[in-house]
Amino acid sequence: AQSVAQPEDQVNVAEGNPLTVKCTYSVSGNPYLFWYVQYPNRGLQFLLKYITGDNLVKGSYGFEAEFNKSQTSFHLKKPSALVSDSALYFCAVIGRGGYQKVTFGIGTKLQVIP
Amino acid sequence: DAGVTQSPTHLIKTRGQHVTLRCSPISGHKSVSWYQQVLGQGPQFIFQYYEKEERGRGNFPDRFSARQFPNYSSELNVNALLLGDSALYLCASSLSSGIQETQYFGPGTRLLVL
């Protein structure tokens, strides 16, 4: 069965420090991987996606993620965290079958401490 | 440019009632998808419509239905509401229905069933 794991409920990082939000997945076939961010009382906002090609994907607001096929991971990273990055982050995977087969993780709350 | 809009923003219903949620996609986008996000979980796919035709359906009972209109706006209908239908309902639009297309989410409709 297709699945996404976000092993940390919450990640705390000091402002200016690098941040990593972890995501691992299980899917049949080639994965399509996404990161979204959700601010309080808001919908999801697209950050970046991996479809094919370069394993390092750069996205919005200075975020990037690295697709690692052997470790089935797609960790989200940013070199220098901002207080405004504090939000809920969701990893999602699609295997075969289009968006009806999308699976989201349960989310990781990122808290950037001033 | 206006983003994805949803109405109403909040809704309170009682068990057994029916509800209609509305979504207007970004101008030029022909695909609309609906998701249910229960508190503390990631979104779950409900439907995808493209050019007024259903392109995908998630694992939801027949009480859930949707349609897309000629102007590409969409309605999600839920009959015989249950307490467990309480959630944030998200609409997302994209240019087409393909996986390569980025989905842009609206702010959601928060439904509370009493």
GROMACS .gro file of C-alpha atoms in nm:
model
  228
    1ALA     CA    1   0.000   0.000   0.000
    2GLN     CA    2   0.113   0.353  -0.071
    3SER     CA    3   0.220   0.555   0.233
    4VAL     CA    4   0.402   0.865   0.352
    5ALA     CA    5   0.577   0.899   0.685
    6GLN     CA    6   0.664   1.227   0.849
    7PRO     CA    7   0.837   1.092   1.160
    8GLU     CA    8   0.849   1.418   1.355
    9ASP     CA    9   0.530   1.580   1.485
   10GLN     CA   10   0.722   1.900   1.552
   11VAL     CA   11   1.059   2.044   1.458
   12ASN     CA   12   1.208   2.333   1.652
   13VAL     CA   13   1.491   2.538   1.504
   14ALA     CA   14   1.651   2.869   1.592
   15GLU     CA   15   1.613   3.156   1.348
   16GLY     CA   16   1.905   3.164   1.106
   17ASN     CA   17   1.988   2.797   1.151
   18PRO     CA   18   1.937   2.538   0.877
   19LEU     CA   19   1.617   2.337   0.894
   20THR     CA   20   1.520   1.989   0.779
   21VAL     CA   21   1.172   1.838   0.774
   22LYS     CA   22   1.181   1.465   0.706
   23CYS     CA   23   0.965   1.260   0.471
   24THR     CA   24   0.988   0.897   0.364
   25TYR     CA   25   0.751   0.720   0.129
   26SER     CA   26   0.643   0.385  -0.002
   27VAL     CA   27   0.490   0.357  -0.348
   28SER     CA   28   0.473   0.125  -0.647
   29GLY     CA   29   0.654   0.252  -0.950
   30ASN     CA   30   0.813   0.591  -0.989
   31PRO     CA   31   0.701   0.840  -0.726
   32TYR     CA   32   0.581   1.192  -0.776
   33LEU     CA   33   0.661   1.386  -0.459
   34PHE     CA   34   0.533   1.717  -0.325
   35TRP     CA   35   0.577   1.951  -0.033
   36TYR     CA   36   0.304   2.188   0.081
   37VAL     CA   37   0.288   2.439   0.366
   38GLN     CA   38  -0.023   2.531   0.562
   39TYR     CA   39  -0.054   2.843   0.773
   40PRO     CA   40  -0.322   2.864   1.045
   41ASN     CA   41  -0.675   2.879   0.906
   42ARG     CA   42  -0.543   2.870   0.551
   43GLY     CA   43  -0.538   2.622   0.267
   44LEU     CA   44  -0.229   2.444   0.145
   45GLN     CA   45   0.037   2.635  -0.041
   46PHE     CA   46   0.259   2.456  -0.295
   47LEU     CA   47   0.633   2.465  -0.220
   48LEU     CA   48   0.796   2.224  -0.463
   49LYS     CA   49   0.762   1.896  -0.647
   50TYR     CA   50   0.973   1.615  -0.786
   51ILE     CA   51   0.845   1.457  -1.106
   52THR     CA   52   1.161   1.345  -1.279
   53GLY     CA   53   1.512   1.464  -1.350
   54ASP     CA   54   1.751   1.632  -1.107
   55ASN     CA   55   1.728   1.487  -0.757
   56LEU     CA   56   1.769   1.830  -0.596
   57VAL     CA   57   1.454   2.033  -0.636
   58LYS     CA   58   1.440   2.403  -0.558
   59GLY     CA   59   1.111   2.562  -0.464
   60SER     CA   60   0.944   2.868  -0.325
   61TYR     CA   61   1.074   3.085  -0.037
   62GLY     CA   62   1.424   2.935  -0.045
   63PHE     CA   63   1.314   2.579   0.026
   64GLU     CA   64   1.465   2.278  -0.147
   65ALA     CA   65   1.426   1.902  -0.124
   66GLU     CA   66   1.639   1.609  -0.226
   67PHE     CA   67   1.490   1.297  -0.378
   68ASN     CA   68   1.678   0.989  -0.259
   69LYS     CA   69   1.552   0.679  -0.432
   70SER     CA   70   1.760   0.428  -0.237
   71GLN     CA   71   1.641   0.567   0.097
   72THR     CA   72   1.290   0.644  -0.035
   73SER     CA   73   1.316   0.989   0.118
   74PHE     CA   74   1.229   1.343   0.015
   75HIS     CA   75   1.345   1.568   0.299
   76LEU     CA   76   1.264   1.939   0.291
   77LYS     CA   77   1.548   2.176   0.368
   78LYS     CA   78   1.628   2.544   0.400
   79PRO     CA   79   1.974   2.690   0.471
   80SER     CA   80   1.855   2.965   0.704
   81ALA     CA   81   1.521   2.952   0.886
   82LEU     CA   82   1.296   3.255   0.928
   83VAL     CA   83   1.037   3.305   1.201
   84SER     CA   84   0.781   3.342   0.921
   85ASP     CA   85   0.857   2.983   0.814
   86SER     CA   86   0.672   2.861   1.124
   87ALA     CA   87   0.380   2.657   0.989
   88LEU     CA   88   0.256   2.304   0.921
   89TYR     CA   89   0.436   2.119   0.644
   90PHE     CA   90   0.291   1.829   0.446
   91CYS     CA   91   0.470   1.579   0.225
   92ALA     CA   92   0.264   1.399  -0.041
   93VAL     CA   93   0.328   1.117  -0.286
   94ILE     CA   94   0.152   0.994  -0.597
   95GLY     CA   95   0.227   0.658  -0.747
   96ARG     CA   96   0.052   0.519  -1.046
   97GLY     CA   97  -0.297   0.651  -1.114
   98GLY     CA   98  -0.304   1.027  -1.093
   99TYR     CA   99  -0.422   1.254  -0.817
  100GLN     CA  100  -0.685   1.007  -0.700
  101LYS     CA  101  -0.390   0.808  -0.566
  102VAL     CA  102  -0.230   1.094  -0.375
  103THR     CA  103  -0.132   1.023  -0.016
  104PHE     CA  104  -0.044   1.299   0.227
  105GLY     CA  105   0.158   1.265   0.544
  106ILE     CA  106   0.008   1.377   0.874
  107GLY     CA  107   0.217   1.692   0.873
  108THR     CA  108   0.511   1.832   1.069
  109LYS     CA  109   0.479   2.150   1.268
  110LEU     CA  110   0.783   2.372   1.222
  111GLN     CA  111   0.854   2.620   1.496
  112VAL     CA  112   1.128   2.875   1.429
  113ILE     CA  113   1.244   3.036   1.750
  114PRO     CA  114   1.361   3.400   1.738
  115ASP     CA  115  -0.514   3.775  -1.003
  116ALA     CA  116  -0.765   3.608  -0.775
  117GLY     CA  117  -0.670   3.272  -0.634
  118VAL     CA  118  -0.900   2.980  -0.570
  119THR     CA  119  -1.206   3.094  -0.379
  120GLN     CA  120  -1.438   2.883  -0.167
  121SER     CA  121  -1.770   2.952  -0.003
  122PRO     CA  122  -1.885   2.953   0.263
  123THR     CA  123  -1.583   2.987   0.491
  124HIS     CA  124  -1.757   2.822   0.785
  125LEU     CA  125  -2.068   2.611   0.816
  126ILE     CA  126  -2.252   2.441   1.100
  127LYS     CA  127  -2.496   2.160   1.023
  128THR     CA  128  -2.670   1.886   1.217
  129ARG     CA  129  -2.657   1.513   1.155
  130GLY     CA  130  -2.867   1.397   0.863
  131GLN     CA  131  -2.866   1.732   0.687
  132HIS     CA  132  -2.728   1.804   0.343
  133VAL     CA  133  -2.452   2.053   0.257
  134THR     CA  134  -2.325   2.216  -0.063
  135LEU     CA  135  -1.977   2.365  -0.080
  136ARG     CA  136  -1.865   2.585  -0.368
  137CYS     CA  137  -1.534   2.649  -0.538
  138SER     CA  138  -1.418   2.889  -0.807
  139PRO     CA  139  -1.087   2.800  -0.969
  140ILE     CA  140  -0.812   3.031  -1.082
  141SER     CA  141  -0.901   3.189  -1.414
  142GLY     CA  142  -0.789   2.960  -1.697
  143HIS     CA  143  -0.775   2.649  -1.481
  144LYS     CA  144  -0.998   2.369  -1.606
  145SER     CA  145  -0.943   2.111  -1.334
  146VAL     CA  146  -1.083   2.118  -0.982
  147SER     CA  147  -1.010   1.871  -0.705
  148TRP     CA  148  -1.171   1.834  -0.363
  149TYR     CA  149  -1.001   1.718  -0.044
  150GLN     CA  150  -1.115   1.650   0.312
  151GLN     CA  151  -0.879   1.743   0.595
  152VAL     CA  152  -0.978   1.614   0.935
  153LEU     CA  153  -0.816   1.792   1.229
  154GLY     CA  154  -0.466   1.658   1.292
  155GLN     CA  155  -0.440   1.473   0.963
  156GLY     CA  156  -0.328   1.537   0.608
  157PRO     CA  157  -0.578   1.602   0.331
  158GLN     CA  158  -0.759   1.308   0.172
  159PHE     CA  159  -0.855   1.314  -0.195
  160ILE     CA  160  -1.229   1.309  -0.267
  161PHE     CA  161  -1.281   1.401  -0.634
  162GLN     CA  162  -1.113   1.547  -0.939
  163TYR     CA  163  -1.302   1.705  -1.227
  164TYR     CA  164  -1.167   1.818  -1.559
  165GLU     CA  165  -1.373   1.974  -1.836
  166LYS     CA  166  -1.690   1.887  -1.641
  167GLU     CA  167  -1.608   1.518  -1.626
  168GLU     CA  168  -1.507   1.317  -1.321
  169ARG     CA  169  -1.144   1.212  -1.359
  170GLY     CA  170  -1.087   1.055  -1.023
  171ARG     CA  171  -1.265   0.954  -0.706
  172GLY     CA  172  -1.118   0.875  -0.367
  173ASN     CA  173  -1.238   0.627  -0.109
  174PHE     CA  174  -1.549   0.813   0.005
  175PRO     CA  175  -1.908   0.689   0.030
  176ASP     CA  176  -2.178   0.771  -0.224
  177ARG     CA  177  -2.309   1.038   0.012
  178PHE     CA  178  -2.036   1.253  -0.139
  179SER     CA  179  -2.093   1.387  -0.489
  180ALA     CA  180  -1.963   1.671  -0.698
  181ARG     CA  181  -2.006   1.843  -1.028
  182GLN     CA  182  -1.826   2.098  -1.241
  183PHE     CA  183  -2.001   2.370  -1.434
  184PRO     CA  184  -1.926   2.516  -1.780
  185ASN     CA  185  -1.737   2.805  -1.618
  186TYR     CA  186  -1.521   2.540  -1.440
  187SER     CA  187  -1.651   2.623  -1.094
  188SER     CA  188  -1.748   2.325  -0.885
  189GLU     CA  189  -1.979   2.210  -0.609
  190LEU     CA  190  -1.925   1.938  -0.353
  191ASN     CA  191  -2.241   1.791  -0.206
  192VAL     CA  192  -2.261   1.576   0.105
  193ASN     CA  193  -2.588   1.407   0.200
  194ALA     CA  194  -2.697   1.255   0.531
  195LEU     CA  195  -2.421   1.426   0.726
  196LEU     CA  196  -2.243   1.235   0.998
  197LEU     CA  197  -2.042   1.370   1.290
  198GLY     CA  198  -1.731   1.231   1.120
  199ASP     CA  199  -1.784   1.460   0.822
  200SER     CA  200  -1.667   1.752   1.035
  201ALA     CA  201  -1.351   1.871   0.862
  202LEU     CA  202  -1.186   2.138   0.651
  203TYR     CA  203  -1.286   2.087   0.288
  204LEU     CA  204  -1.025   2.208   0.044
  205CYS     CA  205  -1.063   2.282  -0.323
  206ALA     CA  206  -0.764   2.290  -0.555
  207SER     CA  207  -0.743   2.400  -0.915
  208SER     CA  208  -0.492   2.329  -1.188
  209LEU     CA  209  -0.458   2.394  -1.559
  210SER     CA  210  -0.529   2.032  -1.645
  211SER     CA  211  -0.573   1.703  -1.465
  212GLY     CA  212  -0.221   1.568  -1.513
  213ILE     CA  213   0.016   1.491  -1.229
  214GLN     CA  214   0.268   1.735  -1.369
  215GLU     CA  215   0.029   2.023  -1.310
  216THR     CA  216   0.068   2.211  -0.984
  217GLN     CA  217  -0.248   2.228  -0.776
  218TYR     CA  218  -0.335   2.559  -0.613
  219PHE     CA  219  -0.549   2.535  -0.301
  220GLY     CA  220  -0.823   2.759  -0.173
  221PRO     CA  221  -0.859   2.861   0.193
  222GLY     CA  222  -1.112   2.587   0.259
  223THR     CA  223  -1.459   2.556   0.408
  224ARG     CA  224  -1.470   2.446   0.769
  225LEU     CA  225  -1.771   2.223   0.828
  226LEU     CA  226  -1.890   2.135   1.175
  227VAL     CA  227  -2.157   1.867   1.209
  228LEU     CA  228  -2.341   1.859   1.542
   0.00000   0.00000   0.00000
